[in-house]
Coordinates of C-alpha atoms in Angstrom, one line a residue:
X1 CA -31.0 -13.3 -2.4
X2 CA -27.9 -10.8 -3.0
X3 CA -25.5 -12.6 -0.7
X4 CA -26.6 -16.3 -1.8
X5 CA -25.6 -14.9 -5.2
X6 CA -22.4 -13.3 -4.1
X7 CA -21.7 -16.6 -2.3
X8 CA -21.8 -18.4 -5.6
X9 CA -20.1 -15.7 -7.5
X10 CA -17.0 -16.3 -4.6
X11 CA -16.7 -19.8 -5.0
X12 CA -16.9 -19.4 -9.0
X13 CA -14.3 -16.7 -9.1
X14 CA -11.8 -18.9 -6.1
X15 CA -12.2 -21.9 -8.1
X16 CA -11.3 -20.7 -11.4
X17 CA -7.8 -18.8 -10.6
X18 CA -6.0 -20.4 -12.9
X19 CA -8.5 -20.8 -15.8
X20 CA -7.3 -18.5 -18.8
X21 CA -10.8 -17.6 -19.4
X22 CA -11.2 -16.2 -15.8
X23 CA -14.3 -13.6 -15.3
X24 CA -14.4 -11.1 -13.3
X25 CA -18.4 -11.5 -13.0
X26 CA -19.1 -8.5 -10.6
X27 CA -22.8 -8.5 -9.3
X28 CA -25.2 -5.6 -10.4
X29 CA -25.8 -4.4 -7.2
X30 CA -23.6 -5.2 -5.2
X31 CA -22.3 -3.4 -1.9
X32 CA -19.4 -5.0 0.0
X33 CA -21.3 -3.9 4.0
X34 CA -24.3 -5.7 3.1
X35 CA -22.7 -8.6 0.8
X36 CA -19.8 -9.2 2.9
X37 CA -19.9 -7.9 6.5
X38 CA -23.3 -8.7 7.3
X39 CA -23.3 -12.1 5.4
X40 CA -20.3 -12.6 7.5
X41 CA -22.1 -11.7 10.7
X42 CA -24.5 -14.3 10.8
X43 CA -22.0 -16.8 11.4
X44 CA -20.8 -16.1 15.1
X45 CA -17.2 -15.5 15.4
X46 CA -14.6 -12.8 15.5
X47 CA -13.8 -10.2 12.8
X48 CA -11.0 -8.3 14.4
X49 CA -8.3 -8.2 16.9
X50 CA -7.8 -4.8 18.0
X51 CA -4.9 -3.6 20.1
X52 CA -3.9 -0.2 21.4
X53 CA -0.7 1.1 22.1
X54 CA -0.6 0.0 25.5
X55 CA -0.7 -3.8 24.0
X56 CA -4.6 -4.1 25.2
X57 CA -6.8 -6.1 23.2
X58 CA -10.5 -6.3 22.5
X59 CA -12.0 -8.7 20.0
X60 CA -15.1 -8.1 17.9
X61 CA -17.5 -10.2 16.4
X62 CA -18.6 -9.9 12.4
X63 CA -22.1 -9.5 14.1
X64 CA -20.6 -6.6 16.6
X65 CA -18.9 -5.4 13.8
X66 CA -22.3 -5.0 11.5
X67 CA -23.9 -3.3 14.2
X68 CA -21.7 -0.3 14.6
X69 CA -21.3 0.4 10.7
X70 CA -25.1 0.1 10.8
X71 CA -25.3 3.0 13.8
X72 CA -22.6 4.8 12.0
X73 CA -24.5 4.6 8.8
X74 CA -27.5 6.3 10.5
X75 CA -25.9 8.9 12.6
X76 CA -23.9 9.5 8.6
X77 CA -27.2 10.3 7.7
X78 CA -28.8 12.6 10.5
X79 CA -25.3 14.5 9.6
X80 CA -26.2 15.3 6.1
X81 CA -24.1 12.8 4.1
X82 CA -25.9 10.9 1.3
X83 CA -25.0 9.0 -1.4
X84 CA -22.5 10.2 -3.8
X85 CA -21.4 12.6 -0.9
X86 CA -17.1 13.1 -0.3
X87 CA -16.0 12.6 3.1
X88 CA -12.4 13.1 4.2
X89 CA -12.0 10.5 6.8
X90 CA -8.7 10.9 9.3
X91 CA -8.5 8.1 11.9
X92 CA -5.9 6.1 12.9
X93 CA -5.7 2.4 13.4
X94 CA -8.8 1.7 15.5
X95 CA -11.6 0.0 15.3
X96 CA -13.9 2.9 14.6
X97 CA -11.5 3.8 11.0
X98 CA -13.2 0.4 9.7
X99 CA -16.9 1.1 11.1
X100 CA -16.9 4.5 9.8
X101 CA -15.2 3.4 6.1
X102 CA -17.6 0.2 6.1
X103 CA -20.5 2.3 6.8
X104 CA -19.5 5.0 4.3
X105 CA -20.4 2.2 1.5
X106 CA -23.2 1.2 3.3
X107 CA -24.8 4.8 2.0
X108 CA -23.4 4.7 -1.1
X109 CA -20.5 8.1 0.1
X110 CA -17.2 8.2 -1.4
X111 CA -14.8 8.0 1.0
X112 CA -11.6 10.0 0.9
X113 CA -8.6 8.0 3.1
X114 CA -6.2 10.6 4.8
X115 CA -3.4 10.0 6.8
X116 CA -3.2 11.0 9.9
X117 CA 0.3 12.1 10.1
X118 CA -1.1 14.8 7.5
X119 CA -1.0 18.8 7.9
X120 CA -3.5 21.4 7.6
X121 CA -2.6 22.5 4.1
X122 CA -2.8 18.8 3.0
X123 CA -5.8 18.0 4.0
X124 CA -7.8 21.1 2.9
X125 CA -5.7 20.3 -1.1
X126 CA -8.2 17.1 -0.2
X127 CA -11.4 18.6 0.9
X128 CA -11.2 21.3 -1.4
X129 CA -10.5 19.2 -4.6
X130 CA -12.5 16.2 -3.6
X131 CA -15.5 18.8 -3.0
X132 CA -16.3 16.7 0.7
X133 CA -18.8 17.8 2.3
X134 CA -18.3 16.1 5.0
X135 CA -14.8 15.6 8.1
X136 CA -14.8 12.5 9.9
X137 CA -11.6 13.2 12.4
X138 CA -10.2 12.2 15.8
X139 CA -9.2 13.8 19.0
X140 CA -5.6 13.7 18.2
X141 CA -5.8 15.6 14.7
X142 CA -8.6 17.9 15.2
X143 CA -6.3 21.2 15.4
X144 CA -4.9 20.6 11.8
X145 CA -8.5 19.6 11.2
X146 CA -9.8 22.4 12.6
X147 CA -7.7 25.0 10.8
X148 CA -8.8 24.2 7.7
X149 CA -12.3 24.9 8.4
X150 CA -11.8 29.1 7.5
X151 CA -10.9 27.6 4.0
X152 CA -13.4 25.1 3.6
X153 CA -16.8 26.5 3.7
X154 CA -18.2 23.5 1.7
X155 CA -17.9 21.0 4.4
X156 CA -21.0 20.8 6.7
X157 CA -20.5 17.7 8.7
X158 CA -17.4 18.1 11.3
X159 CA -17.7 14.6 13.4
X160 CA -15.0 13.4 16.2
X161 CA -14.0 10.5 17.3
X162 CA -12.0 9.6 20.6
X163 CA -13.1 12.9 22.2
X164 CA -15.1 16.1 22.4
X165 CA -14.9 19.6 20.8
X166 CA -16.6 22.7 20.3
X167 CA -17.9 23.2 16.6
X168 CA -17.5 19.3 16.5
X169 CA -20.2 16.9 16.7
X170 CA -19.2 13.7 19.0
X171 CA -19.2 10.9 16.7
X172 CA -18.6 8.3 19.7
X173 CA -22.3 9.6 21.7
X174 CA -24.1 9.7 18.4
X175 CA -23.3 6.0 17.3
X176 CA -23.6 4.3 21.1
X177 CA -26.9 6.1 20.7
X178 CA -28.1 5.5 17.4
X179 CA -30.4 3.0 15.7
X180 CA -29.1 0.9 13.2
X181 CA -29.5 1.8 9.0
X182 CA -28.8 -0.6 6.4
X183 CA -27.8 2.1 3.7
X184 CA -28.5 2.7 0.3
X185 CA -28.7 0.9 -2.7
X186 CA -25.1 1.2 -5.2
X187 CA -24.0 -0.4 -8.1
X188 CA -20.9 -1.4 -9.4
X189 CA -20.5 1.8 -11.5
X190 CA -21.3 3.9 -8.5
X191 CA -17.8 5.8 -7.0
X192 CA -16.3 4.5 -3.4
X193 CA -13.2 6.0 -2.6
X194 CA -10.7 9.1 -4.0
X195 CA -7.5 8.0 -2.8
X196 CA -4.9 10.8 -3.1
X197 CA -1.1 9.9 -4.4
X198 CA 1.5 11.1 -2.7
X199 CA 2.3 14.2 -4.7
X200 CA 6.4 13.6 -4.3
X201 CA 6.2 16.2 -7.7
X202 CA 2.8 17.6 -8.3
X203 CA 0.1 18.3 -6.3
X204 CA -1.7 14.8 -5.5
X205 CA -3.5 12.9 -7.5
X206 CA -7.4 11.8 -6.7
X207 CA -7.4 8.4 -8.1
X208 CA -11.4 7.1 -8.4
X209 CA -12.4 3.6 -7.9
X210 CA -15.7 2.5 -7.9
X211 CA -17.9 -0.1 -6.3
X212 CA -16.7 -2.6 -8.6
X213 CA -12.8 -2.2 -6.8
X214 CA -14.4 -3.3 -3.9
X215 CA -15.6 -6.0 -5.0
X216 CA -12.4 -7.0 -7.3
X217 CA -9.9 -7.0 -4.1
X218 CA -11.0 -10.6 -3.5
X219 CA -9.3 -12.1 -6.3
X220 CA -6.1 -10.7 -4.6
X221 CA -6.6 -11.6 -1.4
X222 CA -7.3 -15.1 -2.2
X223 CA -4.8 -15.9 -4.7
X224 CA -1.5 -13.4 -2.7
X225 CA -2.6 -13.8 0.3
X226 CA -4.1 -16.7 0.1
X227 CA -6.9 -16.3 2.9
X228 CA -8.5 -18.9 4.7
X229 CA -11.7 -18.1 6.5
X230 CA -9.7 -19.9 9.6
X231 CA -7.0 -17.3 9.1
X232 CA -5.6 -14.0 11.2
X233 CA -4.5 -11.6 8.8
X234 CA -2.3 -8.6 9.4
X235 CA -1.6 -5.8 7.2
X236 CA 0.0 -3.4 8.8
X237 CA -0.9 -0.4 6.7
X238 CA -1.6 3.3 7.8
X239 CA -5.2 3.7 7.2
X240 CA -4.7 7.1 4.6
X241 CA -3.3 4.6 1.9
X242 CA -4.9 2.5 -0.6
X243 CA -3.2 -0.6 0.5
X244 CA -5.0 -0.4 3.6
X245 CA -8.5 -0.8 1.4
X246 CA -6.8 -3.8 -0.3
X247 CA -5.9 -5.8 2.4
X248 CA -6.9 -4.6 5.8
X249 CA -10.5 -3.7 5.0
X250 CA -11.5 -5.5 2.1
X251 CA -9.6 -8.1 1.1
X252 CA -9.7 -10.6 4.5
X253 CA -13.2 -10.0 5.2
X254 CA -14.2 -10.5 1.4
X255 CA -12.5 -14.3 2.3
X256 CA -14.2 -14.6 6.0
X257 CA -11.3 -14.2 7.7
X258 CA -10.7 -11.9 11.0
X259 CA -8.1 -9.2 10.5
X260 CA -5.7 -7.4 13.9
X261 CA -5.5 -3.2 13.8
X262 CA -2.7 -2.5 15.8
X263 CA -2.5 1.9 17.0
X264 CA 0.5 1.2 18.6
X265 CA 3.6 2.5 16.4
X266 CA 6.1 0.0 14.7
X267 CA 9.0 -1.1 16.8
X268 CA 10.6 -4.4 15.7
X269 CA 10.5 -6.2 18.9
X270 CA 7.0 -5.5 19.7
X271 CA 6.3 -6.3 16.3
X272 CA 7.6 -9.7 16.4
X273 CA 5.8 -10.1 19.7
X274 CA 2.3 -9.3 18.5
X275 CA 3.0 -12.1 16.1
X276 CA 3.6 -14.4 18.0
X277 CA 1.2 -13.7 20.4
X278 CA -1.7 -13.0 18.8
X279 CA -1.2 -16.2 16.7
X280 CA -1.0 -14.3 13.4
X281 CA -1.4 -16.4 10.8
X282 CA -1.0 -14.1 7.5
X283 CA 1.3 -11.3 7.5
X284 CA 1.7 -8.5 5.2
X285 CA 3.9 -5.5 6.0
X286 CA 6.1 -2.8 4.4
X287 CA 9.5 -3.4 3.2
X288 CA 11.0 -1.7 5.5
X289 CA 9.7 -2.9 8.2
X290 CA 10.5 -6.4 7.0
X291 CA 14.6 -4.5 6.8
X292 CA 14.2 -3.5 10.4
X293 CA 13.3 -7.3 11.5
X294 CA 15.8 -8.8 9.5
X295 CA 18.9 -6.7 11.2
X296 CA 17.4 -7.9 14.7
X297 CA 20.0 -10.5 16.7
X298 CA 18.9 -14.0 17.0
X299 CA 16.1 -13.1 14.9
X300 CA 14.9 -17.0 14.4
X301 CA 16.1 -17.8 18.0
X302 CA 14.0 -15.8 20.2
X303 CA 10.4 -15.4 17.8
X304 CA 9.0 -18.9 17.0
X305 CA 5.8 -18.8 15.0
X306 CA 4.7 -21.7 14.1
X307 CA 1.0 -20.1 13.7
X308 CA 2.9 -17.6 11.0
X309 CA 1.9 -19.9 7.4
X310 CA 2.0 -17.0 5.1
X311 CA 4.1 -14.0 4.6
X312 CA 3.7 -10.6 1.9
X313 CA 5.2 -7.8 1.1
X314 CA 4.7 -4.8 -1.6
X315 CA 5.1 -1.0 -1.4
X316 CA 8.5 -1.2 -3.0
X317 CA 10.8 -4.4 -3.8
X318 CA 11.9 -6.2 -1.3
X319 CA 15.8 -6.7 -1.0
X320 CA 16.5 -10.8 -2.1
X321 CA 19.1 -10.6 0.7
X322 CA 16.6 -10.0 3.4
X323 CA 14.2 -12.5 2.0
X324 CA 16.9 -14.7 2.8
X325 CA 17.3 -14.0 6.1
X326 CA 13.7 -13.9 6.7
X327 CA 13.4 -17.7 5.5
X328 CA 16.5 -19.0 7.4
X329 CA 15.1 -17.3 10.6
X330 CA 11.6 -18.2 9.7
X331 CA 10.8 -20.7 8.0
X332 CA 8.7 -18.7 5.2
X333 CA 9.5 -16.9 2.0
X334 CA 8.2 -13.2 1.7
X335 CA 6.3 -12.9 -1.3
X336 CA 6.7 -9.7 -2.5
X337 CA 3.6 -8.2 -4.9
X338 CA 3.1 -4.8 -6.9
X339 CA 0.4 -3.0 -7.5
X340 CA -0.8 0.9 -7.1
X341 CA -2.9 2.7 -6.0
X342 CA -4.6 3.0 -9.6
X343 CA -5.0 -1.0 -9.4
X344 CA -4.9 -3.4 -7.3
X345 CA -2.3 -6.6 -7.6
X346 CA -1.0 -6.5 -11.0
X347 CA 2.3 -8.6 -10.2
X348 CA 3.4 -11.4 -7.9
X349 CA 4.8 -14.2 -6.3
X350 CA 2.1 -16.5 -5.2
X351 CA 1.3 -19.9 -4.0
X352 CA 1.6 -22.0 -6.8
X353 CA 4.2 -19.5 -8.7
X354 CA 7.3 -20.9 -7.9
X355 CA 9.5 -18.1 -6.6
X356 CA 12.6 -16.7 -8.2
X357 CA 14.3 -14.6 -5.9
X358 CA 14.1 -10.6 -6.9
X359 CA 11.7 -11.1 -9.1
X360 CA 8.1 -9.7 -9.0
X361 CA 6.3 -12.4 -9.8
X362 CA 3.3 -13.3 -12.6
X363 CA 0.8 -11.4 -13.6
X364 CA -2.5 -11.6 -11.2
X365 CA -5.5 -13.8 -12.5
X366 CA -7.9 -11.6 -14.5
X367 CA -4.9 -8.9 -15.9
X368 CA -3.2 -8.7 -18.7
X369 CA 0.1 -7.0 -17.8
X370 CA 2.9 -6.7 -20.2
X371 CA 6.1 -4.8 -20.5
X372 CA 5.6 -2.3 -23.7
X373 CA 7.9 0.0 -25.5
X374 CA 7.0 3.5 -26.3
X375 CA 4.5 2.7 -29.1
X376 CA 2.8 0.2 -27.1
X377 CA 4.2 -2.8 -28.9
X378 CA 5.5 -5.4 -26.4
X379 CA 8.5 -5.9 -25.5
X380 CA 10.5 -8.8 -26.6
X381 CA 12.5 -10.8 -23.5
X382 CA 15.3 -9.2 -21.8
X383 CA 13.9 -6.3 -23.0
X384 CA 13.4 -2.8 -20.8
X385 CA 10.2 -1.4 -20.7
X386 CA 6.9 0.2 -19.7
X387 CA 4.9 -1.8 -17.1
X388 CA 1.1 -1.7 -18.3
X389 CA -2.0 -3.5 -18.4
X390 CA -4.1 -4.0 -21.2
X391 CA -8.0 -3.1 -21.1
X392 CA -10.2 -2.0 -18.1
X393 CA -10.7 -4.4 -15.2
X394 CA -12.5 -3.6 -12.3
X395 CA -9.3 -3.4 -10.6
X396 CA -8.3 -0.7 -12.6
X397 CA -9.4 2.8 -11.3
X398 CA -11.8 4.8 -13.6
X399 CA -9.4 8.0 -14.1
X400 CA -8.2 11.0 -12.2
X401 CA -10.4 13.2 -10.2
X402 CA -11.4 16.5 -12.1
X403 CA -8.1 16.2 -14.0
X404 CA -8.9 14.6 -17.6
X405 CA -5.3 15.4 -18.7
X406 CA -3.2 13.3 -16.1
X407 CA -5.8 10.5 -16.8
X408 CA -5.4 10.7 -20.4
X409 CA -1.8 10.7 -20.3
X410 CA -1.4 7.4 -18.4
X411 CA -2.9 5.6 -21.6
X412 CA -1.1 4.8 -24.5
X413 CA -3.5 2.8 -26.6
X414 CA -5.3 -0.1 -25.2
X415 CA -2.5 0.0 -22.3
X416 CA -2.6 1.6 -19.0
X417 CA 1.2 3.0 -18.1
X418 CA 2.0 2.3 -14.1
X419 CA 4.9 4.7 -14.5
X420 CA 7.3 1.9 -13.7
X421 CA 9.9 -0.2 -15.7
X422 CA 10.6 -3.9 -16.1
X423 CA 11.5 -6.3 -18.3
X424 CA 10.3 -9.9 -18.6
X425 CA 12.3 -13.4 -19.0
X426 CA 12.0 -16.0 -21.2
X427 CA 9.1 -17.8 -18.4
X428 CA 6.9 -15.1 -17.9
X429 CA 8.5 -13.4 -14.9
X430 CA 9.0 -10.0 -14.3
X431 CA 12.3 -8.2 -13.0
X432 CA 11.6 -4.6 -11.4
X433 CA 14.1 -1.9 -12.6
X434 CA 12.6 1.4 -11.7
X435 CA 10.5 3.7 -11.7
X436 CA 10.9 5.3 -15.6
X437 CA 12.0 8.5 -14.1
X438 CA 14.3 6.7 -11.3
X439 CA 16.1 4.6 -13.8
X440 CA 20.2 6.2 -13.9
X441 CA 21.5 6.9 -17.7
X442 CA 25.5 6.5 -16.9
X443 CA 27.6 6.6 -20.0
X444 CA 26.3 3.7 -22.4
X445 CA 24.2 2.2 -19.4
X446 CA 21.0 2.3 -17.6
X447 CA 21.3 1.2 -14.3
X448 CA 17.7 -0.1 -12.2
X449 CA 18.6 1.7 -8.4
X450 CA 16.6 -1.6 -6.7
X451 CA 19.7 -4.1 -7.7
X452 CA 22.7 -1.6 -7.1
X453 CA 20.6 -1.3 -2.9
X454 CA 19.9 -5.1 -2.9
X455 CA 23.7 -5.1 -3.1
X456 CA 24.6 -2.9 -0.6
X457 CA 21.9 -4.0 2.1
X458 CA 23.9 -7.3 2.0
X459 CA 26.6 -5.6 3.5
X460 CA 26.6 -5.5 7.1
X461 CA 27.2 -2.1 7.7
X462 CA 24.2 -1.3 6.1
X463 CA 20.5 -0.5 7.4
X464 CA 19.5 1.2 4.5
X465 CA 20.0 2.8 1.2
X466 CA 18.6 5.1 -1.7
X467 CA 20.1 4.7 -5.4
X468 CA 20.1 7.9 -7.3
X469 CA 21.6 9.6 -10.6
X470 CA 23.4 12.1 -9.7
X471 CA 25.0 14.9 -12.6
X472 CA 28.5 14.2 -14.0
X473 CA 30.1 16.1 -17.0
X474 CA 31.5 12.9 -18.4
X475 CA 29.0 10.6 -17.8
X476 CA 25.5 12.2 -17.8
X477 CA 25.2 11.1 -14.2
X478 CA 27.1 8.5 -11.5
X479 CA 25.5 6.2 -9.5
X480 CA 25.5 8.1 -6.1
X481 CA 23.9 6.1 -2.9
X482 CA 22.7 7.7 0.3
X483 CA 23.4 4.7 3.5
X484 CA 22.3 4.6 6.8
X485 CA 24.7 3.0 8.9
X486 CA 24.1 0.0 11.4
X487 CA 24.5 0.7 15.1
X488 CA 28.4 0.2 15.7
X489 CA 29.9 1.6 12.1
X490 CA 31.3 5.2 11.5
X491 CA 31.3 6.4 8.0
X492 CA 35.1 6.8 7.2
X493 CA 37.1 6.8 3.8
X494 CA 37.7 3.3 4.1
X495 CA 34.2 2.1 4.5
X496 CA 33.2 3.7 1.2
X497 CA 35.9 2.1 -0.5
X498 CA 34.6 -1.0 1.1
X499 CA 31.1 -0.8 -0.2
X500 CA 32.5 0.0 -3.3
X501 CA 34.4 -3.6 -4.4
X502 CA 31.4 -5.2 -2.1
X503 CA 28.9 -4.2 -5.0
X504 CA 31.0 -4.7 -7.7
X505 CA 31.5 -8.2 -6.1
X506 CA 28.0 -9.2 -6.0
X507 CA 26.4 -7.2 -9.0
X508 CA 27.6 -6.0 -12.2
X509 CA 31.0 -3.5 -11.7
X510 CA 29.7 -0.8 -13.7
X511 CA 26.9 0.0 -11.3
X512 CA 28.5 0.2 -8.3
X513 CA 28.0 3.4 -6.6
X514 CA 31.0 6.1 -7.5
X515 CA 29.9 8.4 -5.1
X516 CA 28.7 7.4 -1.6
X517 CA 27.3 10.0 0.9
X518 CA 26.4 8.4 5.0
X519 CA 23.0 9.8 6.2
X520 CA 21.2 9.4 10.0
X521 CA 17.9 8.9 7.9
X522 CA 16.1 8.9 4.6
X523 CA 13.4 10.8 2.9
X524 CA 10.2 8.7 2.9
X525 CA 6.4 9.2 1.8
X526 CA 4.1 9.0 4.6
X527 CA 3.6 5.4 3.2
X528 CA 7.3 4.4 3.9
X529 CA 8.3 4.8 0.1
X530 CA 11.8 5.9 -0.1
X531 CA 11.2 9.5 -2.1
X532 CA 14.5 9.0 -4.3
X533 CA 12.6 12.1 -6.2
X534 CA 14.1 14.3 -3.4
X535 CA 17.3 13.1 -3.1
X536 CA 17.4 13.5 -7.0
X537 CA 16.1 16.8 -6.8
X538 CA 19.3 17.4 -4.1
X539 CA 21.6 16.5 -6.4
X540 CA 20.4 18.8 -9.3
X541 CA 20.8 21.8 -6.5
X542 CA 24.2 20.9 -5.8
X543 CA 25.3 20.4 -10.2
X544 CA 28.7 22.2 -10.4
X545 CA 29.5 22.2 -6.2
X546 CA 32.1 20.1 -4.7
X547 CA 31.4 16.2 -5.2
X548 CA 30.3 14.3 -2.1
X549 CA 32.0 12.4 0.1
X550 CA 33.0 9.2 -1.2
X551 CA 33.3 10.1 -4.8
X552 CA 35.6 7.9 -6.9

């Protein structure tokens, strides 16, 4: 039987993490709703903890949960949407985002995550270029939804969730009503998702995976997070990113554990409540979010967790300085991973990996990642490079959506490029500089923005802070920073000069910020990326103007 099989392929694959000969041995026809969620659901216990923003709860069952992508699967159907079919799919973080998803590989559709926070004009870039023929929206985005409609004549399914509207077929009435379908048959080759890049430069990106990515976000899931079927996990991803299908959908379930889907939005003191509260045994959220807890008072004090056993972190590095506090106040060490949406995991600090604090980590079991210069050669240690990984693994997406030349160009020989730069000591570990077009040329250096803002986060004042190059006629560019200020401090003269000698004290002098400028907020993706792009992109406007405050 397929799931006897995928049992035995899970216990091969968790047993064998460290084996240098590890296999990624994904099964012909496998389908993650059948393999994993209804295997799952003949064992009776809970799947998910959902909570709204009002702080209610309901629980579900892996047997509830099978049901309802079953009746969405058929009422999927009745709309028109078959296999191979794009669907743009714009919930929030409610139970029916994962039924809907879940039952979308069920049938063998490609799913196309949007966020919800999304406009009109965004989402029809989606539909249009994805080709979807199919809208899966809810009540409290169906008028940017519904303006793209004029502009979308290829989309023939408009379904609603969470309320009723005319043109709209009501998604809730059709499932409670439907009788269950068990889907299609896929294979590994067979495409899942488009996942669209946030388009800080270009227009976005529609990054394929296939069935086999579904199946290869186990291996991260046990080894980073290290899931327990006994666990709770929460990832607190939006669900119109690709780290939501790592390790909110299909990571925790692929390991048996129940997962929480909070709708309410991030405030650190609720945060730390629902943690406690709902006993929350694996934790992974954004960096800054992690920021945001660490500046709260008596932060170890007033939230004991002794449930809390495991904690993650990736989007962007995570500052050493608030690890710190995290593990004083705590108890636990934030493990911060990278990946992409391209891949999956390529990078981390793991159970078993002993930690060294600001670095990334090892590579992943089953990738070869390396730090290459620009012919592909790898680098020796100490050296900057390219981060890449070598060969095709089923973590690795299969190219860009109807754009050979963007997929072609993030290849350079066997390797694929991540667009990101590192360099690797002497033991294997790797040390994050930058992004290759964030890195700052300043007279005979090149200066990584992630260890001048690890500096200045350690300053009190500070809540947050963006590293950029800015334009100088003697040095190529200065290292400018952008700060938000703590509650309580003023931006002043003095203060700058402060931050100043407080980053030359705790990193190297030459890359302390020469020109400081104090903001009430910074530029972020919808994913909570700081978009340094934009800030860059400022600073190129303003070439030959007055020099900002702070300028030394």
């Amino acid at each position: 039987m397929p799931c006897e099989r995928v049992r035995r392929a899970d216990l091969r694959i968790l047993g064998r993490m460290s084996d240098s000969a590890f296999r990624w041995d994904v099964p012909s026809d496998f389908n993650f709703a059948r393999d994993v969620v209804d295997r799952l659901a003949a064992e009776d216990r809970r799947g998910l903890v959902a909570v709204d923003a009002s702080l209610q709860r309901r629980e579900y069952t892996f047997a509830e949960i099978a049901d309802a992508t079953k009746r969405w699967a058929s009422v999927l159907r009745e709309a028109g949407i078959a296999k191979g079919d794009r669907v743009l799919v714009v919930i929030p973080k409610i139970p029916e985002w994962l039924f809907c998803m879940t039952a979308l590989l069920r049938i063998g559709a490609v799913a196309v995550p949007s966020a919800e926070q999304l406009r009109a004009k965004d989402l029809l870039y989606r539909a249009t270029h994805s080709g979807a023929v199919g809208i899966v929206g809810h009540a409290s985005n169906a008028a940017e939804l519904e303006a793209l409609r004029p502009d979308a004549p290829g989309v023939h399914a408009w379904l609603l969730v969470g309320g009723e509207r005319a043109g709209w077929s009501n998604a809730d009435a059709l499932v409670r009503d439907a009788q269950g379908w068990d889907g299609a048959p896929t294979s590994p080759a067979d495409m899942a998702y488009i996942v669209y890049t946030s388009g800080t430069t270009k227009d976005p990106k529609g990054v394929v995976h296939t069935v086999a990515w579904t199946f290869a976000n186990r291996t991260q899931a046990a080894t980073w997070f290290d899931v327990k079927p006994t666990d709770l996990v929460w990832c607190t991803a939006g669900t119109g990113w690709a780290k939501s299908l790592w390790n909110v959908l299909l990571g925790p379930w692929s390991c048996g554990a129940p997962i929480v889907l909070d709708e309410g939005a991030f405030v650190p003191e609720r945060r730390m409540d629902m943690i406690r509260d709902l006993d929350v045994t694996v934790l992974c959220q954004a960096p800054t979010e992690y920021r945001l807890e660490a500046k709260l008072p008596d932060l170890g004090a007033r939230w004991k967790l002794p449930k809390l056993r495991h904690c993650v972190s990736a989007g962007e590095p995570l500052n050493p300085e608030v690890i710190e506090i995290w593990k004083n106040a705590i108890g636990l060490t934030i493990l911060d991973g990278y990946g992409q949406s391209e891949n999956t995991l390529l990078v981390s600090n793991r159970p078993g990996v002993p930690v060294r604090p600001g670095s990334m980590g090892k590579p992943t079991p089953g990738h070869d990642v390396a730090v290459v210069d620009e012919h592909g050669a790898v680098c020796e240690p100490g050296e900057i490079g390219d981060i890449a990984l070598r060969g095709n693994p089923p973590s690795l997406f299969v190219g860009y959506y109807k754009n050979d030349g963007e997929t072609a160009g993030s290849r350079r020989g066997e390797w694929y490029l991540t667009g990101d730069r590192a360099q690797v000591d002497d033991d294997g570990y790797f040390w994050f500089v930058g992004r290759a077009d964030d890195v700052i040329s300043s007279g005979a250096y090149r200066i990584g923005p992630f260890e001048v803002e690890s500096a200045l986060i350690e300053h009190p004042a500070v809540m947050e802070s963006a590293v950029v190059g800015s334009p100088d006629p003697d040095r190529g560019n200065i290292v400018k920073a952008f700060i938000v200020l703590r509650p309580g401090f003023e931006p002043s003269d003095a203060l700058v000069k402060e931050l100043q000698e407080h980053c030359k004290r705790v990193t190297a002098p030459y890359k302390y910020p020469r020109a400081i400028e104090f903001v009430a907020e910074l530029p972020k993706t919808r994913s909570g990326k700081i978009r340094r792009v934009e800030l860059r992109q400022r600073e190129l406007q303003k070439k030959g103007a007055t020099a900002a405050s702070g300028f030394v």
